[in-house]
Amino acid sequence: MANVSIDQLANAIVDAIREYTEDVSAAIEKKVDEVADQVLRETKNLAPKRTGEYAKTFTKTKQDEYGKTKRVIWNRKHYRRVHLLEFGHAKRGGGRVPAYPHLRPAYEKYGAALPDHIKRIIRNGGGT
């Protein structure tokens, strides 16, 4: 850091904090995208494949707000069916249809470590 006069100290601190915040925000968004891609890939691999269409229609949607980075993995065409396959359901004539967990295991495998990655990014000032 260069020599800064007392008059410019406040501006220098604000600039340094702004740079740190931008670096951290960009790194967190990049990491969230990477994890969402991994969850999407794993969900497609674990999804039931009677015809294969169900697994192909999973997609990732970006839902960012001010100060928040959010990705949603969902099924574009068969969104009503996801919870029935994930948790199983009762049959009309009695009994139950078995569960085929595919979305939750993918999230637990990759999404559980995301808070630790974010903490590391914040500690390192935007680095991994």
Short mmCIF file of C-alpha atoms in Angstrom, two decimals:
data_model
loop_
_atom_site.label_atom_id
_atom_site.label_comp_id
_atom_site.label_asym_id
_atom_site.label_seq_id
_atom_site.Cartn_x
_atom_site.Cartn_y
_atom_site.Cartn_z
CA MET A 1 0.00 0.00 0.00
CA ALA A 2 1.29 3.45 -0.87
CA ASN A 3 1.70 6.31 1.54
CA VAL A 4 -1.67 7.89 2.25
CA SER A 5 -2.22 11.22 3.89
CA ILE A 6 -4.62 11.57 6.80
CA ASP A 7 -7.06 13.40 4.55
CA GLN A 8 -7.25 10.45 2.15
CA LEU A 9 -7.24 7.69 4.76
CA ALA A 10 -11.01 7.26 4.87
CA ASN A 11 -11.22 6.99 1.06
CA ALA A 12 -8.39 4.45 1.01
CA ILE A 13 -10.11 2.30 3.65
CA VAL A 14 -13.43 2.46 1.78
CA ASP A 15 -11.72 1.49 -1.48
CA ALA A 16 -9.94 -1.46 0.16
CA ILE A 17 -13.18 -2.72 1.72
CA ARG A 18 -15.06 -2.33 -1.56
CA GLU A 19 -12.36 -4.30 -3.41
CA TYR A 20 -12.42 -7.05 -0.75
CA THR A 21 -16.23 -7.25 -0.91
CA GLU A 22 -16.28 -7.49 -4.70
CA ASP A 23 -13.62 -10.21 -4.69
CA VAL A 24 -15.44 -12.24 -2.03
CA SER A 25 -18.83 -11.84 -3.76
CA ALA A 26 -17.45 -12.99 -7.11
CA ALA A 27 -15.70 -15.99 -5.54
CA ILE A 28 -18.83 -17.02 -3.61
CA GLU A 29 -21.01 -16.77 -6.73
CA LYS A 30 -18.50 -18.88 -8.66
CA LYS A 31 -18.43 -21.53 -5.90
CA VAL A 32 -22.24 -21.63 -5.65
CA ASP A 33 -22.43 -22.19 -9.42
CA GLU A 34 -19.86 -25.01 -9.20
CA VAL A 35 -21.75 -26.75 -6.39
CA ALA A 36 -25.10 -26.30 -8.18
CA ASP A 37 -23.62 -27.88 -11.32
CA GLN A 38 -22.35 -30.84 -9.27
CA VAL A 39 -25.75 -31.29 -7.60
CA LEU A 40 -27.49 -31.11 -10.99
CA ARG A 41 -25.13 -33.67 -12.51
CA GLU A 42 -25.55 -36.05 -9.56
CA THR A 43 -29.35 -35.62 -9.55
CA LYS A 44 -29.51 -36.54 -13.22
CA ASN A 45 -27.35 -39.62 -12.54
CA LEU A 46 -29.43 -40.78 -9.55
CA ALA A 47 -32.86 -40.04 -11.04
CA PRO A 48 -35.03 -43.04 -12.03
CA LYS A 49 -34.51 -43.84 -15.71
CA ARG A 50 -37.44 -45.86 -16.98
CA THR A 51 -37.52 -43.84 -20.20
CA GLY A 52 -34.79 -41.29 -19.41
CA GLU A 53 -36.97 -38.23 -20.04
CA TYR A 54 -37.46 -37.48 -16.35
CA ALA A 55 -33.73 -37.23 -15.66
CA LYS A 56 -33.06 -35.09 -18.74
CA THR A 57 -35.52 -32.37 -17.73
CA PHE A 58 -33.75 -31.32 -14.50
CA THR A 59 -32.36 -27.82 -14.74
CA LYS A 60 -30.63 -25.13 -12.70
CA THR A 61 -32.18 -21.68 -12.23
CA LYS A 62 -30.37 -18.61 -10.99
CA GLN A 63 -32.33 -16.59 -8.40
CA ASP A 64 -30.04 -13.80 -7.23
CA GLU A 65 -31.19 -10.89 -5.11
CA TYR A 66 -29.22 -8.06 -3.63
CA GLY A 67 -26.61 -9.67 -1.39
CA LYS A 68 -27.88 -13.23 -1.99
CA THR A 69 -26.72 -15.87 -4.44
CA LYS A 70 -29.19 -18.70 -4.92
CA ARG A 71 -29.47 -21.60 -7.36
CA VAL A 72 -32.50 -23.88 -7.58
CA ILE A 73 -32.35 -27.38 -9.04
CA TRP A 74 -35.78 -28.42 -10.32
CA ASN A 75 -37.50 -30.49 -12.96
CA ARG A 76 -38.75 -28.30 -15.78
CA LYS A 77 -41.38 -30.72 -17.13
CA HIS A 78 -42.19 -33.14 -14.29
CA TYR A 79 -41.99 -30.82 -11.27
CA ARG A 80 -45.16 -32.32 -9.73
CA ARG A 81 -43.64 -35.79 -9.78
CA VAL A 82 -40.36 -35.06 -8.00
CA HIS A 83 -41.62 -35.34 -4.41
CA LEU A 84 -43.62 -38.49 -5.23
CA LEU A 85 -40.52 -40.25 -6.52
CA GLU A 86 -38.23 -38.77 -3.88
CA PHE A 87 -40.31 -39.84 -0.87
CA GLY A 88 -42.65 -42.54 -2.23
CA HIS A 89 -46.43 -42.33 -1.98
CA ALA A 90 -49.56 -44.31 -1.15
CA LYS A 91 -51.18 -46.40 -3.89
CA ARG A 92 -54.83 -46.03 -4.70
CA GLY A 93 -55.72 -49.62 -3.81
CA GLY A 94 -53.58 -49.72 -0.67
CA GLY A 95 -49.89 -50.14 -0.03
CA ARG A 96 -47.06 -47.83 -0.92
CA VAL A 97 -44.86 -47.09 -3.90
CA PRO A 98 -41.16 -47.23 -2.91
CA ALA A 99 -39.13 -44.03 -2.71
CA TYR A 100 -36.37 -43.33 -5.24
CA PRO A 101 -34.25 -40.66 -3.52
CA HIS A 102 -32.27 -38.68 -6.08
CA LEU A 103 -32.42 -34.94 -5.31
CA ARG A 104 -31.78 -35.03 -1.54
CA PRO A 105 -28.74 -37.37 -1.70
CA ALA A 106 -27.16 -35.18 -4.39
CA TYR A 107 -27.69 -32.06 -2.26
CA GLU A 108 -26.37 -33.74 0.88
CA LYS A 109 -23.29 -34.96 -0.97
CA TYR A 110 -22.24 -31.58 -2.39
CA GLY A 111 -24.33 -28.87 -0.75
CA ALA A 112 -23.44 -29.78 2.82
CA ALA A 113 -19.85 -28.59 2.36
CA LEU A 114 -20.83 -25.25 0.78
CA PRO A 115 -20.88 -23.25 4.07
CA ASP A 116 -17.33 -24.40 4.80
CA HIS A 117 -16.21 -23.34 1.31
CA ILE A 118 -17.85 -19.93 1.80
CA LYS A 119 -16.14 -19.46 5.17
CA ARG A 120 -12.79 -20.30 3.58
CA ILE A 121 -13.43 -17.80 0.76
CA ILE A 122 -14.27 -15.05 3.26
CA ARG A 123 -11.18 -15.82 5.36
CA ASN A 124 -8.95 -15.74 2.30
CA GLY A 125 -10.42 -12.53 0.89
CA GLY A 126 -11.88 -14.06 -2.24
CA GLY A 127 -9.32 -16.79 -2.79
CA THR A 128 -10.09 -20.47 -2.47
#
